[in-house]
PDB file of C-alpha atoms in Angstrom:
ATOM      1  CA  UNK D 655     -34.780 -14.819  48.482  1.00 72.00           C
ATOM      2  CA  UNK D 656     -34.483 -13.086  45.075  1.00 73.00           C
ATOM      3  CA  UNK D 657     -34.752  -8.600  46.711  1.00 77.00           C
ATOM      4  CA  UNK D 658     -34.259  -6.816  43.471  1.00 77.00           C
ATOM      5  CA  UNK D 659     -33.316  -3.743  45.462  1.00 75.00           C
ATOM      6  CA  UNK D 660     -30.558  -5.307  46.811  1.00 79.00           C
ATOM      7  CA  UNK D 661     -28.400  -5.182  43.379  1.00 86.00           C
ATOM      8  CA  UNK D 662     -28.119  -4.761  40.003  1.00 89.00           C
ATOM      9  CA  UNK D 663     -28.015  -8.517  39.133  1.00 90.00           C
ATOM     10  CA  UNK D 664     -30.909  -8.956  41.379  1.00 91.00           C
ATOM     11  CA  UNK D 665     -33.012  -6.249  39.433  1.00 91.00           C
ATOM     12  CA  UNK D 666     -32.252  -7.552  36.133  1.00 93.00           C
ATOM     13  CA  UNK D 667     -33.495 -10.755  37.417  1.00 93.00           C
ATOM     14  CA  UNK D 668     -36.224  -9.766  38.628  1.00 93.00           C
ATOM     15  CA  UNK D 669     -37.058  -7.853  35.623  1.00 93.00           C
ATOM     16  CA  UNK D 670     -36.816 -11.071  33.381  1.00 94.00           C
ATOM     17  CA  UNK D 671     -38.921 -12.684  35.996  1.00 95.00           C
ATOM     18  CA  UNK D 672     -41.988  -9.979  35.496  1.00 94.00           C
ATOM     19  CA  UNK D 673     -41.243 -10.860  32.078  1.00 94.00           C
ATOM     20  CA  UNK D 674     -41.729 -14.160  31.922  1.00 95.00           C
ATOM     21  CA  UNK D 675     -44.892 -14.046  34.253  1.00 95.00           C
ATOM     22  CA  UNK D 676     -46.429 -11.028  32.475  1.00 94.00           C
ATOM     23  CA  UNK D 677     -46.014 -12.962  28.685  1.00 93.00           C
ATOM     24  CA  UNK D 678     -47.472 -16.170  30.321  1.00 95.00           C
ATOM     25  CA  UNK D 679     -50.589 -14.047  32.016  1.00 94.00           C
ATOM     26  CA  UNK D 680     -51.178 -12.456  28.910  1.00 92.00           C
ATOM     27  CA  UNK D 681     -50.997 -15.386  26.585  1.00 93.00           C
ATOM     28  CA  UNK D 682     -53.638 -17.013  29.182  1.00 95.00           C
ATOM     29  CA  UNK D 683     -55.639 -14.126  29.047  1.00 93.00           C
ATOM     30  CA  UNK D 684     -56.077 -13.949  25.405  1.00 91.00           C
ATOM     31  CA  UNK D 685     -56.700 -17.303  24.098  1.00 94.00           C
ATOM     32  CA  UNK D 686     -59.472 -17.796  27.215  1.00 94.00           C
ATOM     33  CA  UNK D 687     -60.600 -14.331  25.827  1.00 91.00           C
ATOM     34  CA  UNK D 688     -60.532 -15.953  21.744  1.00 92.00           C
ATOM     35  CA  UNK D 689     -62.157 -19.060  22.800  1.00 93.00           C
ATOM     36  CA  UNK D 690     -65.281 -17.681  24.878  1.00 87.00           C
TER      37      UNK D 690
ATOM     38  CA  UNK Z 748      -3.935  25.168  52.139  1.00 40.00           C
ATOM     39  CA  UNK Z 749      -0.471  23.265  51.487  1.00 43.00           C
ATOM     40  CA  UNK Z 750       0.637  22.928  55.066  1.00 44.00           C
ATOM     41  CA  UNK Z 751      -2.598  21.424  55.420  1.00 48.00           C
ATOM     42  CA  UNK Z 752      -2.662  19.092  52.954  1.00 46.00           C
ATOM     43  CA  UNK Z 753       0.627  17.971  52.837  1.00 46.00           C
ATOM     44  CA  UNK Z 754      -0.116  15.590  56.027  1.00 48.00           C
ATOM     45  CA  UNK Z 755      -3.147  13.781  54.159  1.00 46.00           C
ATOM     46  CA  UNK Z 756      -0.941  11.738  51.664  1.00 47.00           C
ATOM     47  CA  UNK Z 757       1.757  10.576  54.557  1.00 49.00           C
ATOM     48  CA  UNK Z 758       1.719   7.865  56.717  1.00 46.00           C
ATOM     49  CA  UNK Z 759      -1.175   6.854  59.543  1.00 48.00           C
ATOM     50  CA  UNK Z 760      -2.972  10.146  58.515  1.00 52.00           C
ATOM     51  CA  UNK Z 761      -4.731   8.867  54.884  1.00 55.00           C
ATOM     52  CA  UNK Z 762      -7.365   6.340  56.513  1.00 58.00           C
ATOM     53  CA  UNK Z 763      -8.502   9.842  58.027  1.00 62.00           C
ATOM     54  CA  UNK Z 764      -8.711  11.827  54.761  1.00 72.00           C
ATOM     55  CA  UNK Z 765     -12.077  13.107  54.423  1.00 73.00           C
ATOM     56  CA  UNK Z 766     -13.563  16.487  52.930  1.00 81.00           C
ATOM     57  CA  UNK Z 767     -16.140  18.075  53.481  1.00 84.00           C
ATOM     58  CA  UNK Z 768     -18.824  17.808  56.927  1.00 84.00           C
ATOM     59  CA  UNK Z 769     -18.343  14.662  59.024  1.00 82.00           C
ATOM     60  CA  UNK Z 770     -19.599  11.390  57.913  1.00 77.00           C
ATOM     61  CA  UNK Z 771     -23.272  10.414  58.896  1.00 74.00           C
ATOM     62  CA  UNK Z 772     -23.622   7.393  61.193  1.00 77.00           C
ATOM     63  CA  UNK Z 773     -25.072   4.840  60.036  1.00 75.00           C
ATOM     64  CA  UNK Z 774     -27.489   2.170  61.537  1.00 74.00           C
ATOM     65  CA  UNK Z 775     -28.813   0.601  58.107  1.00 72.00           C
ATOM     66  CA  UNK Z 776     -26.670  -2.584  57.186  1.00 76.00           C
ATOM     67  CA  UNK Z 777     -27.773  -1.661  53.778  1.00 77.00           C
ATOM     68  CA  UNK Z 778     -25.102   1.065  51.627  1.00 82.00           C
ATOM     69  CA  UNK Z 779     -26.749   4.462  51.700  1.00 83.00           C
ATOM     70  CA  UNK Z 780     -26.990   4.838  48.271  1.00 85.00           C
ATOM     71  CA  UNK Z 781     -28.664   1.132  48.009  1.00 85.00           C
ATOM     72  CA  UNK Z 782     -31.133   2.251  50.531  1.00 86.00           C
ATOM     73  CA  UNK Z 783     -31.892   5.568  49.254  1.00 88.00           C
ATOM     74  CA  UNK Z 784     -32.444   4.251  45.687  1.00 89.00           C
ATOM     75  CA  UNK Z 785     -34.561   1.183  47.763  1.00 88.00           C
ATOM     76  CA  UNK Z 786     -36.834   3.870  49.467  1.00 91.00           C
ATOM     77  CA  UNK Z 787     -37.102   5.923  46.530  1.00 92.00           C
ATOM     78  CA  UNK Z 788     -38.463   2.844  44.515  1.00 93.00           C
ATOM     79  CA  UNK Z 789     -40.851   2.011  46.849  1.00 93.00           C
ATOM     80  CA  UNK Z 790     -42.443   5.288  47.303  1.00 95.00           C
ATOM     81  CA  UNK Z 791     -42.774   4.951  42.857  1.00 94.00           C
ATOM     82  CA  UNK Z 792     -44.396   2.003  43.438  1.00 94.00           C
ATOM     83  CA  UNK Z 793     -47.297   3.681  45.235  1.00 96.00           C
ATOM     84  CA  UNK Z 794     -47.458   6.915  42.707  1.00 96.00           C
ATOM     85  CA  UNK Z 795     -47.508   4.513  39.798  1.00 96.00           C
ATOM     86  CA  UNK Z 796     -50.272   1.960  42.476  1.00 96.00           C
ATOM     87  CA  UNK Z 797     -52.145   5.658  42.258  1.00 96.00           C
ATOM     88  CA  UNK Z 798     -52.402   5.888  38.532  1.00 96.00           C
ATOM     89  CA  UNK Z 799     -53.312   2.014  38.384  1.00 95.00           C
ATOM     90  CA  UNK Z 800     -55.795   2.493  40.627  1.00 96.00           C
ATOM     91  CA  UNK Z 801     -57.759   5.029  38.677  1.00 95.00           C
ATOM     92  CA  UNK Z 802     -57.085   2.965  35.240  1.00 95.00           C
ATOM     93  CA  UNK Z 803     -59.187  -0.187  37.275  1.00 94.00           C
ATOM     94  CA  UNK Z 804     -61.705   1.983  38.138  1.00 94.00           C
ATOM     95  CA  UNK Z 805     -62.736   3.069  34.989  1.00 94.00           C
ATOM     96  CA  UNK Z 806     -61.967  -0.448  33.268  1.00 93.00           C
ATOM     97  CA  UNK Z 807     -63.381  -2.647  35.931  1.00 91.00           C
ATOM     98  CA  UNK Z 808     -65.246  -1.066  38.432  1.00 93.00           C
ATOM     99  CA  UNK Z 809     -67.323   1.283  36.220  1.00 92.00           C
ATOM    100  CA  UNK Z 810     -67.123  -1.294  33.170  1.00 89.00           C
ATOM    101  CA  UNK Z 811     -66.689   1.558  30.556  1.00 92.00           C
ATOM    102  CA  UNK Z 812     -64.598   0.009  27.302  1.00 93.00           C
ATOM    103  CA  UNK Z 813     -61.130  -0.005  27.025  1.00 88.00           C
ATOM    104  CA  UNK Z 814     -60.278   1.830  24.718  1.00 91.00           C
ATOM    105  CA  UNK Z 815     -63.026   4.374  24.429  1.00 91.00           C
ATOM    106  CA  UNK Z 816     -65.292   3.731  21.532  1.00 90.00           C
ATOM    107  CA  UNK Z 817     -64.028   5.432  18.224  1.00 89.00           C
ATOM    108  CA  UNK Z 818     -60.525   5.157  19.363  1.00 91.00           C
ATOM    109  CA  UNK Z 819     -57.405   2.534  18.710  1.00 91.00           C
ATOM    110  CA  UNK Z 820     -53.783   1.959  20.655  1.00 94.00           C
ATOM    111  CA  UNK Z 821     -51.031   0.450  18.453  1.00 94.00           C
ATOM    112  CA  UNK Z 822     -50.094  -1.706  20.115  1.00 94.00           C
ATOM    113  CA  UNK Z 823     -47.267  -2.607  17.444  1.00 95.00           C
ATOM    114  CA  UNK Z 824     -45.669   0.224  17.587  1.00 95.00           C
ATOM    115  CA  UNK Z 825     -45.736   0.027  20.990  1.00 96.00           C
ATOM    116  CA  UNK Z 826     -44.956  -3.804  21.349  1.00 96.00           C
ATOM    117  CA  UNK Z 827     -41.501  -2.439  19.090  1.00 96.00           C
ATOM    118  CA  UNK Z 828     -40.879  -0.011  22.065  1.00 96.00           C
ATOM    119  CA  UNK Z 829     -41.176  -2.437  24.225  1.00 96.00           C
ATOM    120  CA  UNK Z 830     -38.782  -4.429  22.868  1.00 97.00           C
ATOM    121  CA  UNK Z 831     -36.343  -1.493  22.483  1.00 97.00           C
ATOM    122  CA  UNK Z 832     -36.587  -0.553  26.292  1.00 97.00           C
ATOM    123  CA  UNK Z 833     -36.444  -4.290  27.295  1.00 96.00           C
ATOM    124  CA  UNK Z 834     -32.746  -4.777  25.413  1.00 97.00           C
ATOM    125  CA  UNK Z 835     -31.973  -1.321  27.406  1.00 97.00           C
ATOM    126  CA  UNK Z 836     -31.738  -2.938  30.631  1.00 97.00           C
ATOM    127  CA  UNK Z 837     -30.051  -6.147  28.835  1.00 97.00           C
ATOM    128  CA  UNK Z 838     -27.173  -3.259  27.829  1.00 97.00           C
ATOM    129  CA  UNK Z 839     -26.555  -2.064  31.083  1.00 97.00           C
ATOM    130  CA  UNK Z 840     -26.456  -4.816  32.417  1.00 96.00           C
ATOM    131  CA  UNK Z 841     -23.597  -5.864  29.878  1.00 96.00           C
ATOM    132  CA  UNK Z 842     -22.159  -2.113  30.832  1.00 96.00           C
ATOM    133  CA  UNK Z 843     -21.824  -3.075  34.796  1.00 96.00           C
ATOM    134  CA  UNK Z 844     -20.990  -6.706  34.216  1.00 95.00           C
ATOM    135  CA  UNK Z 845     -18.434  -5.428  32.405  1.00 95.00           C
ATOM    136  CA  UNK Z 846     -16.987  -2.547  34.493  1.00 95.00           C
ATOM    137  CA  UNK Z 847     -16.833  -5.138  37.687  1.00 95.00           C
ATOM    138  CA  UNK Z 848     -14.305  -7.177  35.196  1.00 95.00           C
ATOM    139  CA  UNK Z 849     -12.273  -4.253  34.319  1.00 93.00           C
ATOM    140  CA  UNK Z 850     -13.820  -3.584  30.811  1.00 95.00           C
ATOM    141  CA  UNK Z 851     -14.043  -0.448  30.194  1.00 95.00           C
ATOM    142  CA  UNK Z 852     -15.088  -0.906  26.618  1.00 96.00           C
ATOM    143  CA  UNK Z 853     -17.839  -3.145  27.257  1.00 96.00           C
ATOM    144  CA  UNK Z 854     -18.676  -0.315  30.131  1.00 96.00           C
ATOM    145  CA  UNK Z 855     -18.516   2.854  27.717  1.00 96.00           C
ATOM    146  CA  UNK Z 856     -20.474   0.815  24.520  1.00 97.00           C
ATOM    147  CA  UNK Z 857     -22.811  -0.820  26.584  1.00 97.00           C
ATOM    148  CA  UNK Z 858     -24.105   3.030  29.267  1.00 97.00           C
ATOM    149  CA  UNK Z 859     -23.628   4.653  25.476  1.00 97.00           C
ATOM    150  CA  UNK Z 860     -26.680   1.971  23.921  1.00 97.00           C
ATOM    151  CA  UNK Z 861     -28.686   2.159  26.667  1.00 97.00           C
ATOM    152  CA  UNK Z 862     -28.816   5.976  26.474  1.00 98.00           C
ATOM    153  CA  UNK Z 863     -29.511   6.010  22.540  1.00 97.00           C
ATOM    154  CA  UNK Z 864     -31.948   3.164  23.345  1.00 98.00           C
ATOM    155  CA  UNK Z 865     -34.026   4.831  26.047  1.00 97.00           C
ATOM    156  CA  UNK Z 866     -33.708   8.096  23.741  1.00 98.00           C
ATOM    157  CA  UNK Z 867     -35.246   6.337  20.664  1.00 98.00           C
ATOM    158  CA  UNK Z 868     -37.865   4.727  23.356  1.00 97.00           C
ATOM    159  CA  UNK Z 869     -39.003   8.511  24.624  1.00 97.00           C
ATOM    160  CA  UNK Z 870     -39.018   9.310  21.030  1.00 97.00           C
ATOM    161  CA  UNK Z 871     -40.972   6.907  19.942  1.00 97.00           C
ATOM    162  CA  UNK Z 872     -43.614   7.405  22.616  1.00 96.00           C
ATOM    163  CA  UNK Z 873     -43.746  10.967  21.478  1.00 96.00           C
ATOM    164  CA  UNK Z 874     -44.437  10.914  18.379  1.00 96.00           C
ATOM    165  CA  UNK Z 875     -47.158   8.254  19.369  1.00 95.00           C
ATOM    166  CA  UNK Z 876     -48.557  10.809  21.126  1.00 95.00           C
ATOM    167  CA  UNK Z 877     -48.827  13.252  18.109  1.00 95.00           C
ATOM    168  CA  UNK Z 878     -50.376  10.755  16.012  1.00 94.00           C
ATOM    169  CA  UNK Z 879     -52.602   8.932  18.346  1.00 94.00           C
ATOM    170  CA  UNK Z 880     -55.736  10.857  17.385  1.00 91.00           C
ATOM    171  CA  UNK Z 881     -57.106  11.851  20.684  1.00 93.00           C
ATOM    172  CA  UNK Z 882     -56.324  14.413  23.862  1.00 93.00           C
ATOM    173  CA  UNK Z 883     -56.619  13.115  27.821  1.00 93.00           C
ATOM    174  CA  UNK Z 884     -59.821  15.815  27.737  1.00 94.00           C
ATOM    175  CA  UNK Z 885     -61.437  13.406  25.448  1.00 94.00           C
ATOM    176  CA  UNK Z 886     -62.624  10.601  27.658  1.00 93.00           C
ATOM    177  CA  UNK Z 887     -61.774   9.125  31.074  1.00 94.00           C
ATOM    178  CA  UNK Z 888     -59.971   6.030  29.255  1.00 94.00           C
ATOM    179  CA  UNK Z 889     -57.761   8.773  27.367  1.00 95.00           C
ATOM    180  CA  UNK Z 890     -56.792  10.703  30.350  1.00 95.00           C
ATOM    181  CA  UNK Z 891     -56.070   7.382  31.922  1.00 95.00           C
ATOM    182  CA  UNK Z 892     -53.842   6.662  29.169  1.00 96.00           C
ATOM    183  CA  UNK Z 893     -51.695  10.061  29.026  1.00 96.00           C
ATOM    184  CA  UNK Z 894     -51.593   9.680  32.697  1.00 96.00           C
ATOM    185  CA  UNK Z 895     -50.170   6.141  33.111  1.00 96.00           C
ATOM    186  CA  UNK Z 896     -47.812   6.517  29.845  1.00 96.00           C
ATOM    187  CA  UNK Z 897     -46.730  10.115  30.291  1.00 96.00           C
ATOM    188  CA  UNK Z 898     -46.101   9.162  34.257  1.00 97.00           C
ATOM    189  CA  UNK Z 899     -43.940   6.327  33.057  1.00 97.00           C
ATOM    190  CA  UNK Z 900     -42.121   8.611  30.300  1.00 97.00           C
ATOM    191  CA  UNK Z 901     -41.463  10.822  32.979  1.00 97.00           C
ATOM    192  CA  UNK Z 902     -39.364   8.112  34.714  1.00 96.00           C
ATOM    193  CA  UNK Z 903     -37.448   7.554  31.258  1.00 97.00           C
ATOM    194  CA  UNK Z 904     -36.847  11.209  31.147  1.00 97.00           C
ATOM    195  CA  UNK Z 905     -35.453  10.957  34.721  1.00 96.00           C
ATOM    196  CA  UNK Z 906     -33.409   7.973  33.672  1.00 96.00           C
ATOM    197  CA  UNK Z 907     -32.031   9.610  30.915  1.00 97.00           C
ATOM    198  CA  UNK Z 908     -30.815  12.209  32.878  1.00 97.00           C
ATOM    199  CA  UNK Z 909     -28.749   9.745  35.145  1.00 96.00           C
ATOM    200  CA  UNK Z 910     -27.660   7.691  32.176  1.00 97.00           C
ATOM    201  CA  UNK Z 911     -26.067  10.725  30.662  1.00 97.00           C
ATOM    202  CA  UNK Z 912     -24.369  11.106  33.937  1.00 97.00           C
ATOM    203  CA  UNK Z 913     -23.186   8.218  33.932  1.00 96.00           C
ATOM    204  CA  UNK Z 914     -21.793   8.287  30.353  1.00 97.00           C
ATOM    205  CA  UNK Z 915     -20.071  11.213  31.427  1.00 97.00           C
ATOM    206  CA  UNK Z 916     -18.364   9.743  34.366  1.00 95.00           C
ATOM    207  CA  UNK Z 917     -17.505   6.592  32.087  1.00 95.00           C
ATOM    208  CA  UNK Z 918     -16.024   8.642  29.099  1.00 95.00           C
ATOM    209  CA  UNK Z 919     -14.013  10.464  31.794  1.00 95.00           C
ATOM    210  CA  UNK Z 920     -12.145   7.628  33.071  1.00 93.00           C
ATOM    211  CA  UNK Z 921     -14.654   7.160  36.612  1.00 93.00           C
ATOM    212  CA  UNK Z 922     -15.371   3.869  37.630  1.00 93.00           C
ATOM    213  CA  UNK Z 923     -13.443   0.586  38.518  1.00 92.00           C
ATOM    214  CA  UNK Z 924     -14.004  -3.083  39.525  1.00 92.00           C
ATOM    215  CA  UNK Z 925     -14.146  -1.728  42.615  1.00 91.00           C
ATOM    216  CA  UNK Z 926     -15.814   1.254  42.548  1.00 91.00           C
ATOM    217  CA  UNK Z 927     -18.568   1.111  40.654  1.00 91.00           C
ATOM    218  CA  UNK Z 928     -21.917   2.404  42.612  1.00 91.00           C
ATOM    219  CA  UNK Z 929     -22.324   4.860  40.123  1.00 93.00           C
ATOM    220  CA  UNK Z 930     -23.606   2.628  37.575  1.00 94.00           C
ATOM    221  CA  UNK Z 931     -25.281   0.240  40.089  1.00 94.00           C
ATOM    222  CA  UNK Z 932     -27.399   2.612  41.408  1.00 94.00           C
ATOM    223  CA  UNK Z 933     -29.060   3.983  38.336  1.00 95.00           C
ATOM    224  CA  UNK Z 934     -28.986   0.761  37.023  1.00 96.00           C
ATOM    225  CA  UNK Z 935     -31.114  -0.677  39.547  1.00 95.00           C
ATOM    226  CA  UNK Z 936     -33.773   2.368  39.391  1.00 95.00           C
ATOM    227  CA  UNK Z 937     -33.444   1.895  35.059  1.00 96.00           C
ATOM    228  CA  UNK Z 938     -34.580  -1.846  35.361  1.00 96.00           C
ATOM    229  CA  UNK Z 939     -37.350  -0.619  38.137  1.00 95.00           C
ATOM    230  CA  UNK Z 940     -38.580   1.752  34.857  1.00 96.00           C
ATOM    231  CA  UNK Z 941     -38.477  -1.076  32.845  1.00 97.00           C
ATOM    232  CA  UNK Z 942     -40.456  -3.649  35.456  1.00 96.00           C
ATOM    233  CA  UNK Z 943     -43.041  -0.881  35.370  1.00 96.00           C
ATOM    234  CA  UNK Z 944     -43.202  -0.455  31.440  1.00 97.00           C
ATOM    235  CA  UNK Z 945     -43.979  -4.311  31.436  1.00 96.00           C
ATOM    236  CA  UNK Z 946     -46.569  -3.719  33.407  1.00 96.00           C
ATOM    237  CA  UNK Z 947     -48.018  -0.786  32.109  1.00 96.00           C
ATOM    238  CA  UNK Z 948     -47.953  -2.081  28.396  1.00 96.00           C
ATOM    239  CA  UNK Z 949     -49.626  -5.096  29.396  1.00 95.00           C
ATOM    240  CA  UNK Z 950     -52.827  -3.066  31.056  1.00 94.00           C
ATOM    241  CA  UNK Z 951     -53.139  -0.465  28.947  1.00 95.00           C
ATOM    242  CA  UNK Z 952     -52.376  -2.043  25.394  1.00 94.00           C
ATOM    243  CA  UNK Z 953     -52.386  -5.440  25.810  1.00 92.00           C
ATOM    244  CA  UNK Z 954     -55.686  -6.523  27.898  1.00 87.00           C
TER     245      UNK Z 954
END
């Protein structure tokens, strides 16, 4: 399981994770908000 | 002092050499320093859960607009910043990867970028500040936003501190494939700052 306390490498996964989730929340977010 | 140090560097004696008060036990199978950077990251995620909670009261709960009437967020500018702070953590990344290989170039170029970047980040968000147009008296939504953003800038300020540190001990010859916890450690709390900046961008500029 992916603890990004337990390293560095786990962190900076973890931070491209939130990354990746946070762009594709957003992007849903905005065109539901641009076509309603 | 000499008689007594003499003994330290000879024979069964060195596995013993230790300064200073006698070591702490230890129950934790995480490293100390792991598990005091792991508590102190925990107890930011409620402080920064705090400030949240107060931006989705006045957003959701109370349905005011976001951002108060009469005002604008650039969200460019910011959205730039972003991007600066994100390659920060890609940097020292590159910095520790490197050190555990023996690279001490890739070590000193890559702590020395993400210092300037982080600087140029808190810089950035100043000046935003001094030509944003409105005070955290203004409105609820504005104190929100110098709350959440000057909270998190905090944290940069913080990490600044412990990246110059770290420069320091790099430029001075510290730190070796094998002994590297000194750029672990704030590494792992400088990607927690930028987790939260993701985060905080995304609520308060984005949404």
């Amino acid at each position: 399981m992916l603890n990004p306390l337990r390293s560095e490498q786990e962190a900076f996964r973890f931070l491209l994770y939130v990354a990746a989730i946070v762009i594709a929340i957003t992007a849903v977010v905005l065109i539901v908000r641009a076509l309603t | 002092m000499e008689a007594h140090a003499a003994p330290l560097h000879t024979g069964a004696h060195v596995e013993h050499e230790h300064h200073g008060p006698p070591e702490a036990h230890r129950s934790s199978r995480v490293e100390p320093q792991l598990l005091g950077m792991l508590l102190f990251i925990i107890s930011e995620v409620m402080v920064f859960g705090a400030f949240f909670t107060a931006y989705f009261f006045i957003r959701v709960v109370d349905g005011n607009p976001w951002p108060a009437d009469g005002t604008e967020l650039p969200k460019i500018i910011a959205g730039f910043n972003t991007a600066v702070l994100l390659s920060s953590s890609v940097t020292i990344h590159w910095a520790l990867e490197g050190v555990k290989r023996g690279n001490r170039f890739a070590l000193k170029a890559g702590m020395l970028s993400t210092f300037f970047l982080g600087a140029t980040f808190l810089f950035v968000q100043i000046n935003e500040y001094a030509h944003i147009g409105f005070a955290p008296s203004n409105s609820a939504q504005a104190s929100v936003f110098y709350g959440l953003t000057g909270l998190h800038g905090a944290h940069v300020f913080i990490g600044l501190c412990l990246l110059a540190f770290v420069n320091i001990r790099a430029f001075r010859g510290h730190f070796s494939p094998e002994q590297h916890r000194g750029v672990e450690v704030p590494g792992i709390y400088w990607h927690f700052v930028d987790v939260m900046w993701v985060v905080v961008y995304t609520t308060v500029y984005l949404l």
